[in-house]
């Protein structure tokens, strides 16, 4: 029997009317058995996401001992949701208890998780489904990684006998017994965890766009929809900023080869995008599948004559970064040169200066230069390795748009070309590459 796990994002939970659309979607297909929900998101541009309000609540608790004003916003929002849904549900008792626990626990992750908790409680009521608290079934180990074995078992026990069940996304229980959240956008990971635990035939990810688009629709107006992409392409694009799906959400489903279908809650009849395990994936025939970009990187450029003859040179440089506890994104290298690309956020509080000093001491470079405020743009597609002249087209498009290339890295997977440009050139660069390969 087919079993579908459906994750609904923030805009799909934004108000009572959209939640009614969600109910229709679930009622339309009996295979849609397990539902994972986000906290209510924005209802209109300029609106505020419930999770952001909860982070404000936590600040208020930390500063004043309890949350008042910020929690009033949460209370109003959930009261209007229940009113719009016209259901008989005592949301105020749940809110009272939630506010008490937020004030008592004074814990950021716990507070942030309450948006998902509350929307799952409401959605379970709307659907007449069992509510399963993520705190009881999704577990992290002592290193903070999600514990697949323990979670799979608990999820299967919890759903046994339930016709339908609703789970809050975004959080689980840490090894210390306390609520722990994933990083922002993490309900996508929760959906994938449930899909894998119940061995779903499909993981449907319902959002506010009709699929994975060839680039960010906030940068290019109405980009083309990608009909199908592979797990690998998804990983490259989401890691590099296509945040329609959290970049870690493929890991739980990849092992079980469960496809992900991105669908639009507001246009359920649209086809969306199917993300397929590599074994089923058939290339689209396009050279480029998609483009994504991410700002805020720092490049450390190191030059030393005859670097390639010095055994252990790269290791010594990387050891300095390892000792500083800084993850490295890319290491483009030449004969006498190498660069290290690092997320700037990891270099705060004097870390960059300490790293530069460490590199000087470790390898005595001829030149050591730092370029900050770099954006990385990934052009991704399985078709790139087999078509001649892809990089030439890409660089010509950038040159015509008068964008200066600061760094180039062609991934060893031959699945992507990554270019580094100034942060301020990022959006223009994405537009130029899009025009070249998708003709707009
Ligand atoms: P949800 O709340 O449903 O999880 P998100 O806001 O996390 O939704 O993700 C959907 C949003 O991702 C879209 O509204 C869109 O603005 C943005 N986005 C960025 N890059 C892409 C892309 N390549 N394709 C589609 N959407 C994208
Ligand atoms: N509500 C959380 C966030 O805003 C998680 C999610 O929406 O996936 O990041
Ligand atoms: Mg999301």
GROMACS .gro file of C-alpha atoms and ligand atoms in nm:
model
  477
    1UNK     CA    1   0.000   0.000   0.000
    2UNK     CA    2   0.120   0.348  -0.083
    3UNK     CA    3   0.202   0.569   0.214
    4UNK     CA    4   0.267   0.939   0.172
    5UNK     CA    5   0.423   1.172   0.427
    6UNK     CA    6   0.322   1.534   0.371
    7UNK     CA    7   0.513   1.827   0.514
    8UNK     CA    8   0.340   2.164   0.508
    9UNK     CA    9   0.555   2.475   0.542
   10UNK     CA   10   0.495   2.805   0.717
   11UNK     CA   11   0.278   2.973   0.454
   12UNK     CA   12   0.060   2.660   0.442
   13UNK     CA   13  -0.007   2.710   0.814
   14UNK     CA   14  -0.035   3.089   0.802
   15UNK     CA   15  -0.407   3.122   0.874
   16UNK     CA   16  -0.725   2.922   0.916
   17UNK     CA   17  -0.826   2.951   0.552
   18UNK     CA   18  -0.503   2.798   0.423
   19UNK     CA   19  -0.527   2.526   0.689
   20UNK     CA   20  -0.867   2.441   0.542
   21UNK     CA   21  -0.698   2.406   0.199
   22UNK     CA   22  -0.447   2.171   0.365
   23UNK     CA   23  -0.736   1.964   0.500
   24UNK     CA   24  -0.879   1.937   0.145
   25UNK     CA   25  -0.542   1.822   0.013
   26UNK     CA   26  -0.519   1.553   0.282
   27UNK     CA   27  -0.880   1.442   0.235
   28UNK     CA   28  -0.824   1.413  -0.140
   29UNK     CA   29  -0.583   1.122  -0.117
   30UNK     CA   30  -0.620   0.846   0.140
   31UNK     CA   31  -0.252   0.763   0.110
   32UNK     CA   32  -0.164   1.097   0.274
   33UNK     CA   33  -0.144   0.946   0.620
   34UNK     CA   34   0.130   1.129   0.807
   35UNK     CA   35   0.149   1.505   0.822
   36UNK     CA   36   0.439   1.718   0.944
   37UNK     CA   37   0.379   2.089   0.995
   38UNK     CA   38   0.579   2.409   1.036
   39UNK     CA   39   0.488   2.703   1.254
   40UNK     CA   40   0.258   2.962   1.095
   41UNK     CA   41   0.457   3.176   0.853
   42UNK     CA   42   0.384   3.507   0.683
   43UNK     CA   43   0.029   3.579   0.562
   44UNK     CA   44   0.143   3.872   0.347
   45UNK     CA   45   0.475   4.038   0.274
   46UNK     CA   46   0.576   4.240   0.577
   47UNK     CA   47   0.399   3.998   0.814
   48UNK     CA   48   0.601   3.824   1.084
   49UNK     CA   49   0.672   3.451   1.117
   50UNK     CA   50   0.563   3.288   1.443
   51UNK     CA   51   0.909   3.134   1.489
   52UNK     CA   52   1.066   3.481   1.473
   53UNK     CA   53   0.820   3.606   1.737
   54UNK     CA   54   0.915   3.309   1.956
   55UNK     CA   55   1.283   3.401   1.936
   56UNK     CA   56   1.172   3.749   2.054
   57UNK     CA   57   0.982   3.580   2.340
   58UNK     CA   58   1.298   3.407   2.445
   59UNK     CA   59   1.490   3.737   2.447
   60UNK     CA   60   1.216   3.888   2.663
   61UNK     CA   61   1.237   3.594   2.905
   62UNK     CA   62   1.617   3.626   2.924
   63UNK     CA   63   1.599   4.001   2.990
   64UNK     CA   64   1.290   4.036   3.208
   65UNK     CA   65   1.227   3.688   3.349
   66UNK     CA   66   0.905   3.630   3.156
   67UNK     CA   67   0.754   3.693   2.813
   68UNK     CA   68   0.458   3.924   2.795
   69UNK     CA   69   0.422   4.146   2.490
   70UNK     CA   70   0.577   3.902   2.244
   71UNK     CA   71   0.364   3.612   2.362
   72UNK     CA   72   0.051   3.825   2.321
   73UNK     CA   73   0.122   3.819   1.945
   74UNK     CA   74   0.136   3.439   1.949
   75UNK     CA   75  -0.188   3.424   2.145
   76UNK     CA   76  -0.367   3.655   1.901
   77UNK     CA   77  -0.246   3.468   1.597
   78UNK     CA   78  -0.356   3.125   1.722
   79UNK     CA   79  -0.686   3.259   1.847
   80UNK     CA   80  -0.763   3.403   1.505
   81UNK     CA   81  -0.656   3.076   1.337
   82UNK     CA   82  -0.898   2.876   1.554
   83UNK     CA   83  -1.173   3.133   1.492
   84UNK     CA   84  -1.121   3.116   1.114
   85UNK     CA   85  -1.129   2.737   1.127
   86UNK     CA   86  -1.448   2.747   1.327
   87UNK     CA   87  -1.348   2.444   1.536
   88UNK     CA   88  -1.433   2.367   1.894
   89UNK     CA   89  -1.084   2.362   2.041
   90UNK     CA   90  -0.975   2.520   2.367
   91UNK     CA   91  -0.661   2.682   2.227
   92UNK     CA   92  -0.631   2.919   2.524
   93UNK     CA   93  -0.566   2.637   2.771
   94UNK     CA   94  -0.288   2.508   2.542
   95UNK     CA   95  -0.150   2.863   2.510
   96UNK     CA   96  -0.160   2.918   2.889
   97UNK     CA   97   0.036   2.601   2.947
   98UNK     CA   98   0.282   2.689   2.669
   99UNK     CA   99   0.345   3.037   2.813
  100UNK     CA  100   0.402   2.888   3.157
  101UNK     CA  101   0.655   2.637   3.024
  102UNK     CA  102   0.838   2.904   2.820
  103UNK     CA  103   0.875   3.118   3.135
  104UNK     CA  104   0.980   2.822   3.347
  105UNK     CA  105   1.228   2.654   3.111
  106UNK     CA  106   1.392   2.974   2.983
  107UNK     CA  107   1.539   2.774   2.698
  108UNK     CA  108   1.580   2.911   2.346
  109UNK     CA  109   1.524   2.584   2.158
  110UNK     CA  110   1.219   2.497   2.366
  111UNK     CA  111   1.064   2.840   2.307
  112UNK     CA  112   1.140   2.837   1.932
  113UNK     CA  113   0.981   2.493   1.895
  114UNK     CA  114   0.640   2.601   2.025
  115UNK     CA  115   0.519   2.737   1.689
  116UNK     CA  116   0.534   2.389   1.539
  117UNK     CA  117   0.389   2.236   1.857
  118UNK     CA  118   0.089   2.469   1.848
  119UNK     CA  119   0.018   2.439   1.475
  120UNK     CA  120   0.040   2.059   1.497
  121UNK     CA  121  -0.206   2.058   1.788
  122UNK     CA  122  -0.450   2.267   1.580
  123UNK     CA  123  -0.397   2.067   1.260
  124UNK     CA  124  -0.454   1.736   1.443
  125UNK     CA  125  -0.785   1.878   1.561
  126UNK     CA  126  -0.881   1.994   1.210
  127UNK     CA  127  -0.805   1.653   1.060
  128UNK     CA  128  -0.934   1.444   1.350
  129UNK     CA  129  -0.587   1.284   1.350
  130UNK     CA  130  -0.358   1.166   1.627
  131UNK     CA  131  -0.111   1.427   1.754
  132UNK     CA  132   0.237   1.281   1.802
  133UNK     CA  133   0.482   1.510   1.982
  134UNK     CA  134   0.822   1.520   1.807
  135UNK     CA  135   0.976   1.542   2.153
  136UNK     CA  136   0.870   1.180   2.211
  137UNK     CA  137   0.980   1.031   1.879
  138UNK     CA  138   1.268   1.227   1.720
  139UNK     CA  139   1.594   1.188   1.904
  140UNK     CA  140   1.942   1.338   1.883
  141UNK     CA  141   2.257   1.164   2.007
  142UNK     CA  142   2.516   1.318   2.236
  143UNK     CA  143   2.696   1.477   1.939
  144UNK     CA  144   2.377   1.654   1.836
  145UNK     CA  145   2.322   1.430   1.532
  146UNK     CA  146   1.979   1.280   1.476
  147UNK     CA  147   1.958   0.924   1.604
  148UNK     CA  148   1.796   0.736   1.315
  149UNK     CA  149   1.759   0.399   1.480
  150UNK     CA  150   1.599   0.522   1.800
  151UNK     CA  151   1.373   0.768   1.614
  152UNK     CA  152   1.257   0.512   1.354
  153UNK     CA  153   1.151   0.275   1.629
  154UNK     CA  154   0.968   0.538   1.832
  155UNK     CA  155   0.789   0.681   1.527
  156UNK     CA  156   0.668   0.337   1.420
  157UNK     CA  157   0.541   0.260   1.768
  158UNK     CA  158   0.362   0.595   1.788
  159UNK     CA  159   0.181   0.561   1.453
  160UNK     CA  160   0.070   0.204   1.514
  161UNK     CA  161  -0.309   0.187   1.493
  162UNK     CA  162  -0.347   0.554   1.393
  163UNK     CA  163  -0.539   0.618   1.073
  164UNK     CA  164  -0.370   0.956   1.036
  165UNK     CA  165  -0.114   1.137   1.249
  166UNK     CA  166   0.021   1.491   1.274
  167UNK     CA  167   0.377   1.568   1.389
  168UNK     CA  168   0.524   1.908   1.467
  169UNK     CA  169   0.837   1.971   1.257
  170UNK     CA  170   1.163   2.146   1.349
  171UNK     CA  171   1.243   1.976   1.680
  172UNK     CA  172   1.308   1.659   1.874
  173UNK     CA  173   1.467   1.560   2.203
  174UNK     CA  174   1.839   1.601   2.273
  175UNK     CA  175   2.058   1.351   2.457
  176UNK     CA  176   2.018   1.567   2.771
  177UNK     CA  177   1.641   1.506   2.762
  178UNK     CA  178   1.558   1.863   2.657
  179UNK     CA  179   1.385   1.987   2.342
  180UNK     CA  180   1.632   2.058   2.064
  181UNK     CA  181   1.561   2.226   1.730
  182UNK     CA  182   1.720   2.173   1.391
  183UNK     CA  183   1.859   2.479   1.213
  184UNK     CA  184   1.612   2.724   1.058
  185UNK     CA  185   1.385   2.569   0.796
  186UNK     CA  186   1.436   2.232   0.968
  187UNK     CA  187   1.078   2.106   0.942
  188UNK     CA  188   1.183   1.976   0.600
  189UNK     CA  189   1.425   1.745   0.784
  190UNK     CA  190   1.152   1.631   1.025
  191UNK     CA  191   0.933   1.538   0.726
  192UNK     CA  192   1.215   1.336   0.576
  193UNK     CA  193   1.277   1.159   0.908
  194UNK     CA  194   0.912   1.055   0.937
  195UNK     CA  195   0.907   0.948   0.569
  196UNK     CA  196   1.203   0.723   0.623
  197UNK     CA  197   1.074   0.580   0.953
  198UNK     CA  198   0.741   0.472   0.803
  199UNK     CA  199   0.909   0.369   0.477
  200UNK     CA  200   0.692   0.606   0.278
  201UNK     CA  201   0.645   0.562  -0.095
  202UNK     CA  202   0.662   0.940  -0.137
  203UNK     CA  203   0.764   1.243   0.069
  204UNK     CA  204   0.544   1.534  -0.037
  205UNK     CA  205   0.679   1.875   0.057
  206UNK     CA  206   0.401   2.134   0.027
  207UNK     CA  207   0.510   2.496   0.004
  208UNK     CA  208   0.416   2.826  -0.160
  209UNK     CA  209   0.580   2.778  -0.503
  210UNK     CA  210   0.494   2.528  -0.778
  211UNK     CA  211   0.817   2.334  -0.745
  212UNK     CA  212   1.189   2.378  -0.744
  213UNK     CA  213   1.264   2.663  -0.983
  214UNK     CA  214   1.577   2.705  -1.191
  215UNK     CA  215   1.676   2.989  -0.958
  216UNK     CA  216   1.542   3.198  -0.672
  217UNK     CA  217   1.213   3.364  -0.782
  218UNK     CA  218   1.302   3.665  -0.568
  219UNK     CA  219   1.599   3.727  -0.800
  220UNK     CA  220   1.463   3.631  -1.143
  221UNK     CA  221   1.098   3.695  -1.223
  222UNK     CA  222   0.911   3.363  -1.277
  223UNK     CA  223   1.206   3.133  -1.342
  224UNK     CA  224   1.143   2.804  -1.519
  225UNK     CA  225   1.026   2.513  -1.310
  226UNK     CA  226   1.259   2.214  -1.283
  227UNK     CA  227   1.044   1.911  -1.362
  228UNK     CA  228   1.278   1.659  -1.204
  229UNK     CA  229   1.613   1.668  -1.034
  230UNK     CA  230   1.841   1.417  -0.871
  231UNK     CA  231   1.925   1.401  -0.499
  232UNK     CA  232   2.276   1.515  -0.590
  233UNK     CA  233   2.158   1.822  -0.780
  234UNK     CA  234   1.920   1.901  -0.496
  235UNK     CA  235   2.199   1.880  -0.243
  236UNK     CA  236   2.422   2.117  -0.445
  237UNK     CA  237   2.145   2.369  -0.506
  238UNK     CA  238   1.995   2.371  -0.158
  239UNK     CA  239   2.335   2.389   0.009
  240UNK     CA  240   2.418   2.689  -0.208
  241UNK     CA  241   2.109   2.885  -0.112
  242UNK     CA  242   1.801   2.741  -0.283
  243UNK     CA  243   1.625   2.726   0.051
  244UNK     CA  244   1.296   2.593  -0.082
  245UNK     CA  245   1.411   2.269   0.079
  246UNK     CA  246   1.653   2.245   0.374
  247UNK     CA  247   1.987   2.117   0.246
  248UNK     CA  248   1.997   1.835   0.503
  249UNK     CA  249   1.654   1.699   0.425
  250UNK     CA  250   1.775   1.445   0.171
  251UNK     CA  251   1.987   1.244   0.414
  252UNK     CA  252   1.708   1.055   0.591
  253UNK     CA  253   1.525   0.970   0.266
  254UNK     CA  254   1.832   0.895   0.055
  255UNK     CA  255   1.906   0.566   0.228
  256UNK     CA  256   1.555   0.441   0.156
  257UNK     CA  257   1.541   0.585  -0.200
  258UNK     CA  258   1.223   0.776  -0.124
  259UNK     CA  259   1.143   1.041  -0.386
  260UNK     CA  260   1.048   1.394  -0.275
  261UNK     CA  261   0.768   1.577  -0.450
  262UNK     CA  262   0.762   1.957  -0.410
  263UNK     CA  263   0.404   2.082  -0.440
  264UNK     CA  264   0.221   2.411  -0.407
  265UNK     CA  265  -0.050   2.427  -0.137
  266UNK     CA  266  -0.206   2.723  -0.318
  267UNK     CA  267  -0.213   2.547  -0.658
  268UNK     CA  268  -0.241   2.178  -0.571
  269UNK     CA  269  -0.318   2.083  -0.931
  270UNK     CA  270   0.026   2.206  -1.053
  271UNK     CA  271   0.278   1.931  -1.124
  272UNK     CA  272   0.557   2.055  -0.897
  273UNK     CA  273   0.904   1.902  -0.896
  274UNK     CA  274   1.001   1.542  -0.841
  275UNK     CA  275   1.333   1.483  -0.672
  276UNK     CA  276   1.452   1.138  -0.754
  277UNK     CA  277   1.707   0.902  -0.610
  278UNK     CA  278   1.998   0.869  -0.853
  279UNK     CA  279   1.896   0.513  -0.941
  280UNK     CA  280   1.568   0.629  -1.098
  281UNK     CA  281   1.688   0.961  -1.228
  282UNK     CA  282   1.667   1.025  -1.600
  283UNK     CA  283   1.849   1.338  -1.712
  284UNK     CA  284   1.630   1.616  -1.850
  285UNK     CA  285   1.854   1.680  -2.148
  286UNK     CA  286   1.920   2.036  -2.028
  287UNK     CA  287   2.281   2.141  -1.981
  288UNK     CA  288   2.208   2.329  -1.662
  289UNK     CA  289   1.945   2.221  -1.411
  290UNK     CA  290   1.955   2.518  -1.176
  291UNK     CA  291   2.153   2.808  -1.029
  292UNK     CA  292   2.184   2.912  -0.666
  293UNK     CA  293   2.390   3.166  -0.475
  294UNK     CA  294   2.494   3.241  -0.122
  295UNK     CA  295   2.656   3.557   0.015
  296UNK     CA  296   2.900   3.612   0.301
  297UNK     CA  297   3.224   3.425   0.233
  298UNK     CA  298   3.589   3.513   0.291
  299UNK     CA  299   3.870   3.394   0.065
  300UNK     CA  300   4.225   3.353   0.198
  301UNK     CA  301   4.470   3.353  -0.092
  302UNK     CA  302   4.811   3.194  -0.037
  303UNK     CA  303   5.103   3.209  -0.280
  304UNK     CA  304   5.436   3.034  -0.241
  305UNK     CA  305   5.687   2.949  -0.514
  306UNK     CA  306   5.726   2.576  -0.571
  307UNK     CA  307   5.436   2.508  -0.337
  308UNK     CA  308   5.362   2.187  -0.524
  309UNK     CA  309   5.703   2.039  -0.429
  310UNK     CA  310   5.652   2.101  -0.058
  311UNK     CA  311   5.503   1.784   0.074
  312UNK     CA  312   5.236   1.856   0.336
  313UNK     CA  313   5.186   2.224   0.241
  314UNK     CA  314   4.808   2.202   0.207
  315UNK     CA  315   4.782   1.985   0.517
  316UNK     CA  316   4.971   2.243   0.722
  317UNK     CA  317   4.738   2.522   0.608
  318UNK     CA  318   4.432   2.310   0.678
  319UNK     CA  319   4.564   2.215   1.022
  320UNK     CA  320   4.563   2.582   1.120
  321UNK     CA  321   4.195   2.599   1.024
  322UNK     CA  322   4.120   2.273   1.199
  323UNK     CA  323   4.282   2.394   1.519
  324UNK     CA  324   4.071   2.709   1.498
  325UNK     CA  325   3.759   2.491   1.460
  326UNK     CA  326   3.666   2.656   1.128
  327UNK     CA  327   3.500   2.453   0.850
  328UNK     CA  328   3.634   2.500   0.496
  329UNK     CA  329   3.396   2.536   0.200
  330UNK     CA  330   3.633   2.513  -0.099
  331UNK     CA  331   4.003   2.489  -0.172
  332UNK     CA  332   4.071   2.597  -0.531
  333UNK     CA  333   4.442   2.554  -0.608
  334UNK     CA  334   4.706   2.622  -0.873
  335UNK     CA  335   5.075   2.540  -0.911
  336UNK     CA  336   5.208   2.798  -0.670
  337UNK     CA  337   4.881   2.917  -0.525
  338UNK     CA  338   4.591   2.797  -0.318
  339UNK     CA  339   4.284   2.967  -0.178
  340UNK     CA  340   4.067   2.869   0.111
  341UNK     CA  341   3.702   2.974   0.107
  342UNK     CA  342   3.535   3.007   0.446
  343UNK     CA  343   3.195   3.129   0.560
  344UNK     CA  344   3.262   3.476   0.707
  345UNK     CA  345   3.032   3.411   1.003
  346UNK     CA  346   3.283   3.150   1.124
  347UNK     CA  347   3.568   3.405   1.136
  348UNK     CA  348   3.434   3.652   1.391
  349UNK     CA  349   3.591   3.763   1.719
  350UNK     CA  350   3.951   3.781   1.600
  351UNK     CA  351   3.953   3.430   1.450
  352UNK     CA  352   4.057   3.554   1.105
  353UNK     CA  353   4.361   3.736   1.246
  354UNK     CA  354   4.463   3.431   1.448
  355UNK     CA  355   4.429   3.209   1.141
  356UNK     CA  356   4.642   3.442   0.926
  357UNK     CA  357   4.911   3.445   1.192
  358UNK     CA  358   4.894   3.065   1.213
  359UNK     CA  359   4.932   3.028   0.834
  360UNK     CA  360   5.234   3.264   0.834
  361UNK     CA  361   5.400   3.055   1.103
  362UNK     CA  362   5.310   2.721   0.946
  363UNK     CA  363   5.412   2.777   0.581
  364UNK     CA  364   5.575   3.123   0.550
  365UNK     CA  365   5.387   3.218   0.232
  366UNK     CA  366   5.526   3.468  -0.023
  367UNK     CA  367   5.184   3.633  -0.041
  368UNK     CA  368   4.891   3.610   0.197
  369UNK     CA  369   4.581   3.804   0.099
  370UNK     CA  370   4.224   3.815   0.223
  371UNK     CA  371   3.914   3.906   0.022
  372UNK     CA  372   3.595   3.950   0.219
  373UNK     CA  373   3.230   3.990   0.118
  374UNK     CA  374   3.237   3.722  -0.147
  375UNK     CA  375   2.928   3.544  -0.280
  376UNK     CA  376   2.944   3.194  -0.424
  377UNK     CA  377   2.723   3.102  -0.714
  378UNK     CA  378   2.673   2.741  -0.814
  379UNK     CA  379   2.559   2.643  -1.162
  380UNK     CA  380   2.444   2.284  -1.132
  381UNK     CA  381   2.342   2.004  -1.367
  382UNK     CA  382   2.427   1.647  -1.464
  383UNK     CA  383   2.420   1.765  -1.827
  384UNK     CA  384   2.721   1.990  -1.775
  385UNK     CA  385   2.984   1.720  -1.790
  386UNK     CA  386   2.869   1.597  -2.129
  387UNK     CA  387   2.819   1.930  -2.308
  388UNK     CA  388   3.118   2.105  -2.453
  389UNK     CA  389   3.171   2.474  -2.382
  390UNK     CA  390   2.953   2.510  -2.074
  391UNK     CA  391   3.213   2.706  -1.877
  392UNK     CA  392   3.289   2.922  -2.179
  393UNK     CA  393   2.921   3.017  -2.201
  394UNK     CA  394   2.906   3.084  -1.830
  395UNK     CA  395   3.211   3.312  -1.826
  396UNK     CA  396   3.104   3.492  -2.142
  397UNK     CA  397   2.767   3.566  -1.982
  398UNK     CA  398   2.943   3.702  -1.674
  399UNK     CA  399   3.182   3.912  -1.883
  400UNK     CA  400   2.894   4.062  -2.081
  401UNK     CA  401   2.726   4.155  -1.754
  402UNK     CA  402   3.059   4.314  -1.647
  403UNK     CA  403   3.094   4.088  -1.346
  404UNK     CA  404   3.442   4.030  -1.218
  405UNK     CA  405   3.522   3.666  -1.130
  406UNK     CA  406   3.709   3.642  -0.801
  407UNK     CA  407   3.734   3.265  -0.778
  408UNK     CA  408   3.647   2.954  -0.977
  409UNK     CA  409   3.595   2.602  -0.852
  410UNK     CA  410   3.473   2.321  -1.069
  411UNK     CA  411   3.352   2.053  -0.831
  412UNK     CA  412   3.514   1.714  -0.870
  413UNK     CA  413   3.166   1.567  -0.921
  414UNK     CA  414   3.155   1.754  -1.259
  415UNK     CA  415   2.806   1.842  -1.151
  416UNK     CA  416   2.874   2.207  -1.081
  417UNK     CA  417   3.081   2.513  -1.149
  418UNK     CA  418   3.115   2.751  -0.858
  419UNK     CA  419   3.221   3.110  -0.910
  420UNK     CA  420   3.306   3.364  -0.644
  421UNK     CA  421   3.200   3.725  -0.705
  422UNK     CA  422   3.156   4.033  -0.487
  423UNK     CA  423   2.846   4.010  -0.266
  424UNK     CA  424   2.693   4.307  -0.446
  425UNK     CA  425   2.728   4.130  -0.785
  426UNK     CA  426   2.556   3.812  -0.666
  427UNK     CA  427   2.202   3.873  -0.792
  428UNK     CA  428   2.319   4.020  -1.123
  429UNK     CA  429   2.546   3.725  -1.179
  430UNK     CA  430   2.261   3.479  -1.119
  431UNK     CA  431   2.047   3.676  -1.368
  432UNK     CA  432   2.324   3.670  -1.629
  433UNK     CA  433   2.380   3.295  -1.598
  434UNK     CA  434   2.006   3.231  -1.602
  435UNK     CA  435   1.965   3.438  -1.922
  436UNK     CA  436   2.246   3.243  -2.089
  437UNK     CA  437   2.115   2.896  -2.012
  438UNK     CA  438   1.741   2.950  -1.990
  439UNK     CA  439   1.709   3.228  -2.246
  440UNK     CA  440   1.527   3.506  -2.065
  441LIG     P1  441   0.807   2.675   0.359
  441LIG     O1  442   0.761   2.769   0.464
  441LIG     O2  443   0.696   2.614   0.281
  441LIG     O3  444   0.907   2.575   0.410
  441LIG     P2  445   1.022   2.831   0.241
  441LIG     O4  446   1.004   2.979   0.254
  441LIG     O5  447   1.116   2.766   0.334
  441LIG     O6  448   0.877   2.766   0.248
  441LIG     O7  449   1.064   2.793   0.093
  441LIG     C1  450   0.990   2.839  -0.017
  441LIG     C2  451   1.052   2.966  -0.073
  441LIG     O8  452   1.185   2.935  -0.121
  441LIG     C3  453   0.985   3.021  -0.195
  441LIG     O9  454   0.876   3.106  -0.159
  441LIG     C4  455   1.097   3.097  -0.266
  441LIG    O10  456   1.091   3.235  -0.239
  441LIG     C5  457   1.225   3.042  -0.205
  441LIG     N1  458   1.320   2.989  -0.306
  441LIG     C6  459   1.453   3.016  -0.311
  441LIG     N2  460   1.511   2.953  -0.413
  441LIG     C7  461   1.414   2.882  -0.476
  441LIG     C8  462   1.412   2.797  -0.589
  441LIG     N3  463   1.521   2.768  -0.658
  441LIG     N4  464   1.293   2.742  -0.625
  441LIG     C9  465   1.181   2.769  -0.557
  441LIG     N5  466   1.176   2.850  -0.449
  441LIG    C10  467   1.291   2.907  -0.408
  442LIG     N1  468   0.956   2.734   1.182
  442LIG     C1  469   1.096   2.703   1.163
  442LIG     C2  470   1.166   2.821   1.096
  442LIG     O1  471   1.105   2.923   1.074
  442LIG     C3  472   1.119   2.574   1.092
  442LIG     C4  473   1.055   2.563   0.954
  442LIG     O2  474   0.972   2.645   0.917
  442LIG     O3  475   1.090   2.468   0.884
  442LIG     O4  476   1.282   2.813   1.070
  443LIG    MG1  477   1.113   2.589   0.444
   0.00000   0.00000   0.00000
